[in-house]
Amino acid sequence: MKHLIAIDWGTSSLRGALLAGDGTVLEEVSAPAGILVVPAGGFAGVFAQHFGRWQQATGALALIAGMAGSKQGWQEAPYCACPAGFADIASRLHWIEPARIALVPGLSCEDHGVPDVMRGEETQVFGALALLGLADARMVLPGTHSKWVQVAQGRIVGFRTFMTGELYALLRQHSILARTLPQEDGQLDADAFRRGLAHARASASLLHAAFSVRTLALFDRLPASAMPSYLSGLVIGDELRAQALDDSRGPVVVVGAPALAARYRLALEALGIAAATVGAQASWSGLFAIARHLEQSP
Amino acid sequence: MKHLIAIDWGTSSLRGALLAGDGTVLEEVSAPAGILVVPAGGFAGVFAQHFGRWQQATGALALIAGMAGSKQGWQEAPYCACPAGFADIASRLHWIEPARIALVPGLSCEDHGVPDVMRGEETQVFGALALLGLADARMVLPGTHSKWVQVAQGRIVGFRTFMTGELYALLRQHSILARTLPQEDGQLDADAFRRGLAHARASASLLHAAFSVRTLALFDRLPASAMPSYLSGLVIGDELRAQALDDSRGPVVVVGAPALAARYRLALEALGIAAATVGAQASWSGLFAIARHLEQSP
């Protein structure tokens, strides 16, 4: 296989990697050039600025996953409906320039008559499955909007979004709790984090659990420096409570950046559930698999 | 009994009423002079500005409930621990000027080793009990921080705070959902509100349910004008889901301003639970009962 330019173009950031024919990462770039800061009509220019050099040097195909394929992105790559397997997304690329630049479609699913969507995570899921050699899995992709994904026989059968990272930031910065929290998050205080997890599990709603940040401060039961870790435990704990995880169903695959993945690993451990972790290379692995699929398709 | 100056001095607003000896409201005032905007040392001045006239004319006692008795308030009236009855708060007033101005203490309780607190709502609860002639009740006092209160044999045995109103405002103004919502809330769309209630009930966490505001907009399943009502249904629905209300236990007493109380009544109806509503007069009734208790005590 030839080189591949693998790109994850999200809401707030742009990451790319030049991959060799065997999938080895030769070079990586990242920039705060998420789709929200790209002016209308500016996507081709931002692409050229960051990846033109690689494309000129290697003539490689560029595959782009993430919000760049949304209505607010470069062009819209319509969602594939779940259940959706690897071949579904690989065969429904949205070509910006034939054989040169393509957008990977996101996925949609339906739960109780309400739709859910992802863009970019589908590529990470298939990449993680390839890296781990799995066909069945339950996965979490933590972040601003965490995704819990159910995979059966190589197909994504359903998923649920949790606004966990965003709610953490809102409570941290804009709520009455902000008065109780120090300016900086500081290092993770694992005990405070676990205490937050436990309180979220005992509460039935974050609306209630979150108020404990205020009352524990009021009664001097937790130092201010431990509060960000405690609040992090509350929001992640609420997400896990809602998943009602069954510990007999094997490990949960956590796909994400190391610091956040470590928190989810701690949270799962507290429930007696093992975790397997896959990092950012899941995106590159997923895009590489799509490129190989294209080469092998007639 | 003589006249009484009844005051509810909260975080963002100040309300007062001049009551006759039989409890009749003779005059009411309100001002955006909540404790957050009173400068340090400025409470006596703000009090005199709004209530000095009444006190000079009648020589009446002034009883103040609410956040004015907090650490950030005029002076601190320490919390009474639950279970707490009417006599507990009536006999533990914090006197700013003997026989002239007193603060009503708030309540604290403990749940799974985590404290909870209220200031002002305890007075409304005892006022509502007096108005309705009840000794046992489950009550909700909706607002920025909703309180669910359990009353048995005239005593508040426990309560839980939900940051419902605050989370609504945060999601409305500062989250990614703000892009989907119109500037003004507009009138309540009862169908959209009920749809939000139902989705919150089917979801186990607001972290997940809230994302539906985005996806319903994305797929044009709900018009933008209906979104504020839908989001309101989601947050109130999450609060009710967490309460796991049993419909065999009689009506829920809703204490609050008419527009918000009407939403809770709708939400309770959707669960097949009857609601009894008490308005802002609950504060005046509670403070009046305390004043009468003082006159009758030796």
Coordinates of C-alpha atoms in Angstrom, one line a residue:
Chain A
M1 CA 0.0 0.0 0.0
K2 CA 1.0 3.6 -0.6
H3 CA 1.3 6.3 2.0
L4 CA -1.8 7.6 3.7
I5 CA -2.6 11.0 5.2
A6 CA -4.9 10.2 8.2
I7 CA -6.8 13.1 9.7
D8 CA -9.1 13.6 12.6
W9 CA -10.7 17.0 12.2
G10 CA -12.9 17.8 15.2
T11 CA -14.8 20.6 16.6
S12 CA -11.9 22.2 18.4
S13 CA -8.8 20.6 17.1
L14 CA -7.2 19.2 14.0
R15 CA -4.8 16.2 14.1
G16 CA -3.1 14.5 11.3
A17 CA -0.5 11.7 10.7
L18 CA 1.5 10.6 7.7
L19 CA 1.4 6.8 7.6
A20 CA 3.7 4.5 5.7
G21 CA 2.4 1.7 3.5
D22 CA 2.5 -0.7 6.5
G23 CA 0.6 1.7 8.8
T24 CA 3.7 3.0 10.7
V25 CA 3.3 6.6 11.8
L26 CA 6.0 8.6 10.1
E27 CA 5.1 12.1 11.3
E28 CA 2.2 13.7 13.2
V29 CA 0.9 17.3 13.4
S30 CA -1.8 18.9 15.5
A31 CA -3.3 22.4 15.5
P32 CA -6.1 24.3 17.3
A33 CA -7.8 24.5 13.9
G34 CA -11.1 22.7 14.7
I35 CA -14.0 23.3 12.4
L36 CA -15.4 26.1 14.7
V37 CA -12.5 28.4 13.9
V38 CA -12.3 27.7 10.1
P39 CA -14.1 30.5 8.2
A40 CA -16.7 29.6 5.6
G41 CA -14.9 28.4 2.4
G42 CA -11.7 28.1 4.3
F43 CA -11.4 24.3 4.7
A44 CA -9.3 23.7 1.5
G45 CA -6.9 26.4 2.6
V46 CA -6.4 25.0 6.1
F47 CA -6.0 21.5 4.7
A48 CA -3.3 22.7 2.2
Q49 CA -1.6 24.6 5.0
H50 CA -1.2 21.5 7.2
F51 CA -1.1 18.6 4.8
G52 CA -0.3 20.0 1.3
R53 CA 3.4 19.3 1.9
W54 CA 2.7 15.6 2.6
Q55 CA 0.4 15.3 -0.3
Q56 CA 3.0 16.9 -2.7
A57 CA 5.8 14.8 -1.4
T58 CA 4.0 11.4 -1.5
G59 CA 0.9 11.8 -3.6
A60 CA -0.9 10.1 -0.8
L61 CA -4.7 9.8 -0.3
A62 CA -6.0 11.9 2.6
L63 CA -8.9 10.4 4.7
I64 CA -10.6 12.7 7.1
A65 CA -12.8 11.5 10.1
G66 CA -14.7 13.8 12.5
M67 CA -16.8 16.9 12.4
A68 CA -15.2 18.1 9.1
G69 CA -17.9 15.9 7.6
S70 CA -20.8 17.7 9.4
K71 CA -23.1 20.4 8.1
Q72 CA -20.8 23.0 9.8
G73 CA -17.7 21.3 8.3
W74 CA -16.0 21.1 4.9
Q75 CA -18.8 19.3 3.2
E76 CA -21.6 17.1 4.6
A77 CA -21.0 13.3 4.6
P78 CA -24.4 11.9 5.5
Y79 CA -24.7 9.6 8.5
C80 CA -24.8 5.9 8.2
A81 CA -27.6 4.4 10.3
C82 CA -26.8 1.7 12.9
P83 CA -26.3 -1.2 12.9
A84 CA -23.3 -0.4 10.8
G85 CA -20.1 -2.3 10.1
F86 CA -16.7 -1.3 8.9
A87 CA -17.6 -2.0 5.3
D88 CA -20.6 0.4 5.6
I89 CA -18.5 3.4 6.4
A90 CA -15.6 2.4 4.2
S91 CA -17.8 2.2 1.2
R92 CA -19.7 5.4 1.8
L93 CA -16.9 7.9 1.9
H94 CA -17.8 11.4 0.7
W95 CA -15.2 12.4 -1.9
I96 CA -14.0 16.0 -1.9
E97 CA -11.5 15.3 -4.7
P98 CA -11.7 11.9 -6.4
A99 CA -8.9 9.6 -5.3
R100 CA -7.3 12.4 -3.3
I101 CA -9.4 13.7 -0.3
A102 CA -12.4 11.9 1.3
L103 CA -14.5 12.4 4.4
V104 CA -15.5 9.4 6.5
P105 CA -19.3 9.4 7.4
G106 CA -20.5 9.5 11.0
L107 CA -23.1 7.2 12.4
S108 CA -26.6 7.7 13.7
C109 CA -28.8 5.5 15.8
E110 CA -32.2 5.6 17.4
D111 CA -33.2 5.0 21.0
H112 CA -36.7 5.4 22.3
G113 CA -37.6 7.4 19.2
V114 CA -34.7 9.9 19.8
P115 CA -31.7 9.9 17.5
D116 CA -28.1 9.9 18.6
V117 CA -25.0 10.7 16.4
M118 CA -21.2 10.4 16.3
R119 CA -18.6 11.7 13.9
G120 CA -15.0 10.5 14.2
E121 CA -15.6 8.0 17.0
E122 CA -16.8 5.3 14.5
T123 CA -13.4 5.4 13.0
Q124 CA -11.7 5.1 16.4
V125 CA -14.1 2.2 17.3
F126 CA -13.2 0.2 14.1
G127 CA -9.5 1.1 14.6
A128 CA -9.6 -0.2 18.2
L129 CA -11.3 -3.4 17.2
A130 CA -8.5 -3.9 14.6
L131 CA -5.8 -3.2 17.1
L132 CA -7.3 -5.5 19.7
G133 CA -8.5 -8.2 17.3
L134 CA -12.0 -8.0 18.7
A135 CA -15.4 -8.5 17.0
D136 CA -17.6 -8.0 20.1
A137 CA -17.0 -5.3 22.6
R138 CA -18.5 -2.6 24.8
M139 CA -16.4 0.6 24.5
V140 CA -16.3 4.1 25.9
L141 CA -14.7 7.0 24.1
P142 CA -14.6 9.7 26.9
G143 CA -14.5 13.4 26.1
T144 CA -16.5 16.5 25.9
H145 CA -19.3 14.2 24.6
S146 CA -18.5 10.7 25.8
K147 CA -19.8 7.8 23.6
W148 CA -20.7 4.4 24.9
V149 CA -20.7 1.9 22.0
Q150 CA -22.0 -1.6 21.7
V151 CA -20.2 -3.8 19.1
A152 CA -21.5 -7.2 18.1
Q153 CA -20.0 -9.4 15.3
G154 CA -17.9 -6.4 14.1
R155 CA -20.9 -4.1 13.8
I156 CA -21.8 -1.0 15.9
V157 CA -25.3 -2.0 17.0
G158 CA -26.0 1.1 19.1
F159 CA -24.4 3.9 21.1
R160 CA -25.3 6.6 23.6
T161 CA -23.8 10.1 24.0
F162 CA -23.1 11.6 27.4
M163 CA -22.3 15.4 27.7
T164 CA -19.9 14.5 30.6
G165 CA -16.9 16.6 29.7
E166 CA -19.0 19.6 28.7
L167 CA -21.1 19.5 32.0
Y168 CA -17.9 19.2 34.0
A169 CA -16.6 22.4 32.4
L170 CA -20.0 24.2 32.8
L171 CA -20.3 23.3 36.5
R172 CA -16.6 24.1 36.9
Q173 CA -16.7 27.5 35.3
H174 CA -20.2 28.9 35.3
S175 CA -22.2 27.4 38.2
I176 CA -22.4 28.3 41.8
L177 CA -19.8 25.5 42.4
A178 CA -17.2 27.6 40.7
R179 CA -16.9 29.7 43.9
T180 CA -15.8 26.6 45.8
L181 CA -13.3 25.3 43.2
P182 CA -9.7 26.5 42.8
Q183 CA -8.6 28.1 39.6
E184 CA -6.5 25.2 38.4
D185 CA -7.6 21.5 38.3
G186 CA -4.2 20.4 39.6
Q187 CA -3.2 16.7 39.7
L188 CA -5.8 14.0 40.1
D189 CA -6.6 13.3 43.8
A190 CA -7.6 9.6 43.5
D191 CA -9.3 9.5 46.9
A192 CA -11.5 12.5 46.2
F193 CA -12.2 11.2 42.7
R194 CA -13.4 7.9 44.2
R195 CA -15.5 9.7 46.7
G196 CA -17.2 11.5 43.9
L197 CA -17.8 8.2 42.1
A198 CA -19.4 6.7 45.1
H199 CA -21.7 9.7 45.8
A200 CA -22.8 9.7 42.1
R201 CA -23.6 6.0 42.4
A202 CA -25.6 6.5 45.5
S203 CA -27.5 9.5 44.0
A204 CA -29.9 8.9 41.2
S205 CA -29.2 12.2 39.4
L206 CA -26.3 14.5 38.8
L207 CA -28.7 17.4 39.6
H208 CA -28.6 16.3 43.2
A209 CA -25.1 14.8 43.4
A210 CA -23.4 18.0 42.1
F211 CA -24.8 20.1 45.0
S212 CA -22.5 18.1 47.4
V213 CA -19.5 20.1 46.0
R214 CA -21.1 23.1 47.7
T215 CA -22.1 21.4 51.0
L216 CA -18.9 19.5 51.5
A217 CA -17.1 22.8 51.2
L218 CA -19.6 24.5 53.5
F219 CA -18.9 22.0 56.2
D220 CA -15.1 21.8 55.5
R221 CA -15.4 18.1 54.7
L222 CA -13.2 18.3 51.6
P223 CA -10.3 20.8 50.9
A224 CA -10.7 23.1 47.9
S225 CA -7.7 21.5 46.2
A226 CA -9.5 18.1 46.1
M227 CA -12.8 19.5 44.7
P228 CA -12.0 19.4 41.0
S229 CA -11.1 15.6 41.4
Y230 CA -14.3 15.1 43.4
L231 CA -16.4 16.9 40.8
S232 CA -14.8 14.8 38.0
G233 CA -15.7 11.7 40.0
L234 CA -19.3 12.9 40.2
V235 CA -19.8 13.4 36.5
I236 CA -17.9 10.3 35.4
G237 CA -19.7 8.4 38.2
D238 CA -23.1 9.6 36.9
E239 CA -22.2 8.4 33.4
L240 CA -21.2 5.0 34.7
R241 CA -24.3 4.7 37.0
A242 CA -26.5 5.3 33.9
Q243 CA -24.7 2.6 31.9
A244 CA -25.7 0.1 34.6
L245 CA -22.6 -2.0 33.7
D246 CA -22.7 -5.7 34.3
D247 CA -19.3 -6.9 35.6
S248 CA -19.9 -10.4 34.2
R249 CA -19.7 -9.2 30.6
G250 CA -15.9 -8.8 30.4
P251 CA -13.7 -5.7 30.1
V252 CA -14.7 -2.3 28.8
V253 CA -12.5 -0.9 26.1
V254 CA -11.6 2.7 26.8
V255 CA -10.4 4.6 23.8
G256 CA -8.9 8.0 24.4
A257 CA -6.1 10.2 25.6
P258 CA -4.1 8.7 28.5
A259 CA -5.0 11.1 31.4
L260 CA -8.8 10.8 30.8
A261 CA -8.6 7.1 30.0
A262 CA -6.8 6.6 33.4
R263 CA -9.8 8.2 35.2
Y264 CA -12.2 5.9 33.4
R265 CA -10.0 2.9 34.3
L266 CA -10.1 4.0 38.0
A267 CA -13.9 4.4 37.8
L268 CA -14.4 1.0 36.2
E269 CA -12.0 -0.6 38.8
A270 CA -14.2 0.8 41.5
L271 CA -17.1 -1.2 40.0
G272 CA -15.0 -4.4 39.7
I273 CA -14.8 -4.1 35.9
A274 CA -11.6 -4.5 34.0
A275 CA -10.6 -2.0 31.3
A276 CA -8.5 -2.3 28.2
T277 CA -7.1 1.0 26.9
V278 CA -6.4 2.2 23.4
G279 CA -4.9 5.6 22.7
A280 CA -5.1 8.1 19.9
Q281 CA -3.6 5.6 17.5
A282 CA -7.1 4.1 17.2
S283 CA -8.0 6.9 14.7
W284 CA -4.9 6.2 12.6
S285 CA -5.6 2.4 12.7
G286 CA -9.2 3.0 11.6
L287 CA -8.3 5.2 8.7
F288 CA -5.5 2.9 7.7
A289 CA -8.0 0.0 7.6
I290 CA -10.4 2.1 5.3
A291 CA -7.5 2.9 3.0
R292 CA -6.6 -0.8 2.7
H293 CA -10.3 -1.7 2.1
L294 CA -10.3 0.9 -0.8
E295 CA -7.2 -0.7 -2.4
Q296 CA -8.7 -4.2 -2.2
S297 CA -12.1 -3.1 -3.5
P298 CA -12.6 -3.3 -7.2
Chain B
M1 CA -50.9 39.9 68.0
K2 CA -49.1 43.0 66.8
H3 CA -48.0 43.7 63.3
L4 CA -45.2 41.6 61.7
I5 CA -42.6 42.5 59.1
A6 CA -42.0 39.2 57.2
I7 CA -39.0 39.1 55.0
D8 CA -37.6 36.5 52.6
W9 CA -34.0 37.6 51.8
G10 CA -32.5 35.4 49.2
T11 CA -29.4 35.2 47.0
S12 CA -30.8 37.3 44.2
S13 CA -33.9 39.0 45.5
L14 CA -35.4 40.6 48.6
R15 CA -39.2 40.3 49.4
G16 CA -41.0 41.6 52.3
A17 CA -44.6 42.0 53.6
L18 CA -46.2 43.9 56.4
L19 CA -48.7 41.6 58.1
A20 CA -51.6 42.6 60.4
G21 CA -52.1 41.0 63.7
D22 CA -54.4 38.4 62.1
G23 CA -51.8 37.5 59.4
T24 CA -53.4 39.5 56.6
V25 CA -50.9 41.0 54.1
L26 CA -51.3 44.8 54.3
E27 CA -48.5 45.7 51.9
E28 CA -45.7 43.9 50.0
V29 CA -42.4 45.0 48.5
S30 CA -39.7 43.3 46.5
A31 CA -36.4 44.5 45.2
P32 CA -33.4 43.0 43.3
A33 CA -31.4 43.4 46.5
G34 CA -30.4 39.8 47.1
I35 CA -27.4 39.1 49.4
L36 CA -25.0 38.9 46.5
V37 CA -25.4 42.6 45.7
V38 CA -25.3 43.9 49.3
P39 CA -21.9 45.3 50.0
A40 CA -20.1 44.1 53.2
G41 CA -21.5 45.9 56.2
G42 CA -24.4 47.1 54.1
F43 CA -27.3 44.9 55.4
A44 CA -28.5 47.3 58.1
G45 CA -28.7 50.1 55.5
V46 CA -30.6 48.0 52.9
F47 CA -33.0 46.8 55.7
A48 CA -33.7 50.4 56.8
Q49 CA -34.2 51.5 53.2
H50 CA -36.9 48.9 52.5
F51 CA -38.5 48.3 55.9
G52 CA -37.5 51.2 58.2
R53 CA -40.8 53.0 57.3
W54 CA -42.9 50.0 58.4
Q55 CA -40.9 49.6 61.6
Q56 CA -41.2 53.2 62.5
A57 CA -44.9 53.3 61.8
T58 CA -45.8 50.1 63.7
G59 CA -42.9 49.2 66.0
A60 CA -43.3 45.7 64.5
L61 CA -40.8 42.8 64.9
A62 CA -39.0 41.9 61.6
L63 CA -38.4 38.2 61.0
I64 CA -36.0 37.3 58.1
A65 CA -35.8 33.9 56.4
G66 CA -33.4 33.0 53.7
M67 CA -29.7 33.4 52.7
A68 CA -29.5 36.6 54.8
G69 CA -28.7 34.2 57.6
S70 CA -25.8 32.5 55.8
K71 CA -22.1 33.1 56.1
Q72 CA -22.3 35.5 53.1
G73 CA -25.3 37.2 54.6
W74 CA -26.1 39.8 57.4
Q75 CA -25.0 37.5 60.2
E76 CA -24.7 33.7 60.4
A77 CA -27.7 31.9 61.9
P78 CA -26.3 28.3 62.4
Y79 CA -28.2 25.5 60.7
C80 CA -30.6 23.3 62.8
A81 CA -30.0 19.6 62.1
C82 CA -32.8 17.4 60.8
P83 CA -35.1 16.0 61.9
A84 CA -36.3 19.4 62.9
G85 CA -39.8 20.6 63.8
F86 CA -41.3 24.0 63.7
A87 CA -40.4 24.6 67.4
D88 CA -36.8 23.9 66.7
I89 CA -36.4 26.8 64.2
A90 CA -38.8 29.1 66.1
S91 CA -36.8 28.8 69.3
R92 CA -33.4 29.1 67.6
L93 CA -33.7 32.5 66.0
H94 CA -30.5 34.5 65.6
W95 CA -31.3 38.0 67.0
I96 CA -29.7 41.0 65.3
E97 CA -31.4 43.5 67.6
P98 CA -33.2 42.0 70.6
A99 CA -37.0 42.0 70.1
R100 CA -36.7 43.9 66.8
I101 CA -34.9 42.0 64.1
A102 CA -34.2 38.2 63.9
L103 CA -32.9 35.7 61.4
V104 CA -34.6 32.3 61.0
P105 CA -32.0 29.5 60.9
G106 CA -31.8 27.1 57.9
L107 CA -31.7 23.4 58.1
S108 CA -29.0 20.7 57.4
C109 CA -29.4 17.0 56.9
E110 CA -27.1 14.1 56.1
D111 CA -27.5 11.5 53.4
H112 CA -24.9 8.8 52.7
G113 CA -22.4 10.8 54.6
V114 CA -22.9 13.9 52.5
P115 CA -24.6 17.0 54.0
D116 CA -27.4 19.0 52.4
V117 CA -28.7 22.4 53.4
M118 CA -31.6 24.8 52.9
R119 CA -32.2 28.4 54.0
G120 CA -35.6 30.0 53.6
E121 CA -37.4 26.8 52.3
E122 CA -37.8 25.5 55.9
T123 CA -40.0 28.5 56.6
Q124 CA -42.0 27.9 53.5
V125 CA -42.5 24.3 54.4
F126 CA -43.8 25.1 57.9
G127 CA -46.0 27.8 56.4
A128 CA -47.4 25.5 53.8
L129 CA -48.1 22.8 56.4
A130 CA -50.0 25.5 58.4
L131 CA -52.0 26.7 55.4
L132 CA -52.9 23.1 54.4
G133 CA -53.4 21.8 57.9
L134 CA -51.0 18.9 57.3
A135 CA -48.5 17.1 59.6
D136 CA -47.2 14.6 57.0
A137 CA -46.3 15.5 53.5
R138 CA -43.9 15.2 50.6
M139 CA -43.1 18.6 49.2
V140 CA -41.1 20.1 46.4
L141 CA -40.0 23.7 46.4
P142 CA -38.9 24.2 42.7
G143 CA -36.3 26.8 41.7
T144 CA -32.7 27.4 41.0
H145 CA -32.0 24.8 43.6
S146 CA -35.1 22.7 44.0
K147 CA -35.7 21.1 47.4
W148 CA -37.6 17.8 47.9
V149 CA -38.7 17.6 51.5
Q150 CA -40.1 14.7 53.6
V151 CA -42.3 15.8 56.5
A152 CA -43.5 13.3 59.1
Q153 CA -45.5 14.2 62.2
G154 CA -44.8 17.9 61.7
R155 CA -41.0 17.5 61.5
I156 CA -38.8 17.8 58.4
V157 CA -37.1 14.4 58.5
G158 CA -34.9 14.8 55.4
F159 CA -34.6 16.7 52.1
R160 CA -32.6 16.7 48.9
T161 CA -31.4 19.6 46.8
F162 CA -31.5 19.4 42.9
M163 CA -29.6 22.1 40.9
T164 CA -32.4 21.9 38.3
G165 CA -33.0 25.6 37.6
E166 CA -29.3 26.3 37.5
L167 CA -28.5 23.5 35.2
Y168 CA -31.4 24.6 32.9
A169 CA -29.8 28.0 32.7
L170 CA -26.3 26.7 32.2
L171 CA -27.4 24.3 29.3
R172 CA -29.6 27.1 27.9
Q173 CA -26.9 29.8 27.9
H174 CA -23.5 28.2 27.9
S175 CA -23.6 24.7 26.4
I176 CA -23.5 23.5 22.8
L177 CA -27.3 23.3 23.0
A178 CA -27.5 27.1 23.2
R179 CA -26.9 27.2 19.4
T180 CA -30.1 25.2 18.9
L181 CA -32.3 27.2 21.3
P182 CA -34.0 30.5 20.4
Q183 CA -33.1 33.6 22.4
E184 CA -36.4 33.8 24.3
D185 CA -38.0 31.0 26.2
G186 CA -41.5 32.0 25.0
Q187 CA -44.7 30.4 26.3
L188 CA -44.7 26.8 27.6
D189 CA -45.3 24.3 24.8
A190 CA -46.9 21.6 26.8
D191 CA -46.4 18.8 24.3
A192 CA -42.7 19.5 23.9
F193 CA -42.4 19.7 27.7
R194 CA -44.1 16.3 28.1
R195 CA -41.8 14.8 25.4
G196 CA -38.8 16.1 27.4
L197 CA -40.3 14.5 30.6
A198 CA -40.7 11.2 28.8
H199 CA -37.2 11.1 27.4
A200 CA -35.7 12.0 30.8
R201 CA -37.7 9.2 32.4
A202 CA -36.4 6.7 29.7
S203 CA -32.8 7.9 30.1
A204 CA -30.9 7.2 33.3
S205 CA -28.9 10.4 33.3
L206 CA -29.4 14.0 32.2
L207 CA -25.8 13.8 30.8
H208 CA -27.3 11.6 28.1
A209 CA -30.9 13.0 27.8
A210 CA -29.7 16.6 27.3
F211 CA -27.9 15.6 24.1
S212 CA -31.2 14.9 22.5
V213 CA -31.8 18.7 22.2
R214 CA -29.0 18.7 19.7
T215 CA -30.0 15.6 17.8
L216 CA -33.7 16.4 17.5
A217 CA -32.7 19.7 16.1
L218 CA -30.2 18.1 13.7
F219 CA -32.9 15.8 12.3
D220 CA -35.6 18.5 12.3
R221 CA -37.8 16.5 14.7
L222 CA -38.7 19.4 16.9
P223 CA -38.9 23.1 15.9
A224 CA -36.5 25.5 17.6
S225 CA -39.4 27.4 19.2
A226 CA -40.3 24.2 21.2
M227 CA -36.8 23.5 22.4
P228 CA -36.8 25.6 25.6
S229 CA -40.0 23.7 26.7
Y230 CA -38.4 20.4 25.8
L231 CA -35.2 21.2 27.7
S232 CA -37.3 22.3 30.7
G233 CA -39.1 18.9 30.5
L234 CA -35.7 17.1 30.4
V235 CA -34.3 18.7 33.6
I236 CA -37.6 18.6 35.6
G237 CA -38.1 15.0 34.3
D238 CA -34.6 14.0 35.5
E239 CA -35.4 15.5 39.0
L240 CA -38.6 13.5 39.2
R241 CA -37.0 10.3 37.8
A242 CA -34.5 10.5 40.6
Q243 CA -37.2 10.9 43.2
A244 CA -38.7 7.6 42.2
L245 CA -42.1 8.8 43.3
D246 CA -44.6 6.3 44.5
D247 CA -48.1 7.2 43.2
S248 CA -49.8 5.4 46.1
R249 CA -48.5 7.9 48.6
G250 CA -50.9 10.7 47.9
P251 CA -50.4 14.2 46.5
V252 CA -47.1 16.1 46.3
V253 CA -47.3 19.6 47.7
V254 CA -45.7 22.1 45.3
V255 CA -44.6 25.3 46.9
G256 CA -43.6 28.1 44.6
A257 CA -44.3 30.8 42.0
P258 CA -47.3 30.0 39.8
A259 CA -45.6 29.5 36.4
L260 CA -43.0 27.1 37.8
A261 CA -45.4 25.3 40.0
A262 CA -47.7 24.7 37.0
R263 CA -44.8 22.9 35.2
Y264 CA -44.3 20.6 38.2
R265 CA -48.0 20.0 38.3
L266 CA -47.9 18.9 34.7
A267 CA -44.9 16.7 35.3
L268 CA -46.5 15.1 38.3
E269 CA -49.8 14.5 36.3
A270 CA -47.8 12.7 33.7
L271 CA -46.8 10.3 36.4
G272 CA -50.3 9.9 37.7
I273 CA -49.5 11.8 40.9
A274 CA -51.8 14.6 42.2
A275 CA -50.3 17.9 43.2
A276 CA -51.4 20.5 45.8
T277 CA -50.1 24.0 45.2
V278 CA -49.1 26.7 47.6
G279 CA -47.7 30.1 46.4
A280 CA -45.4 32.7 47.9
Q281 CA -47.7 33.2 50.8
A282 CA -46.1 30.1 52.3
S283 CA -43.2 32.3 53.5
W284 CA -45.5 34.9 55.1
S285 CA -47.5 32.1 56.8
G286 CA -44.3 30.4 58.2
L287 CA -43.0 33.7 59.5
F288 CA -46.3 34.6 61.0
A289 CA -46.4 31.2 62.8
I290 CA -43.0 31.9 64.3
A291 CA -44.0 35.3 65.5
R292 CA -47.1 33.8 67.2
H293 CA -44.9 31.1 68.8
L294 CA -42.7 33.9 70.2
E295 CA -45.7 35.7 71.7
Q296 CA -47.0 32.5 73.3
S297 CA -43.6 31.4 74.7
P298 CA -42.6 32.7 78.1

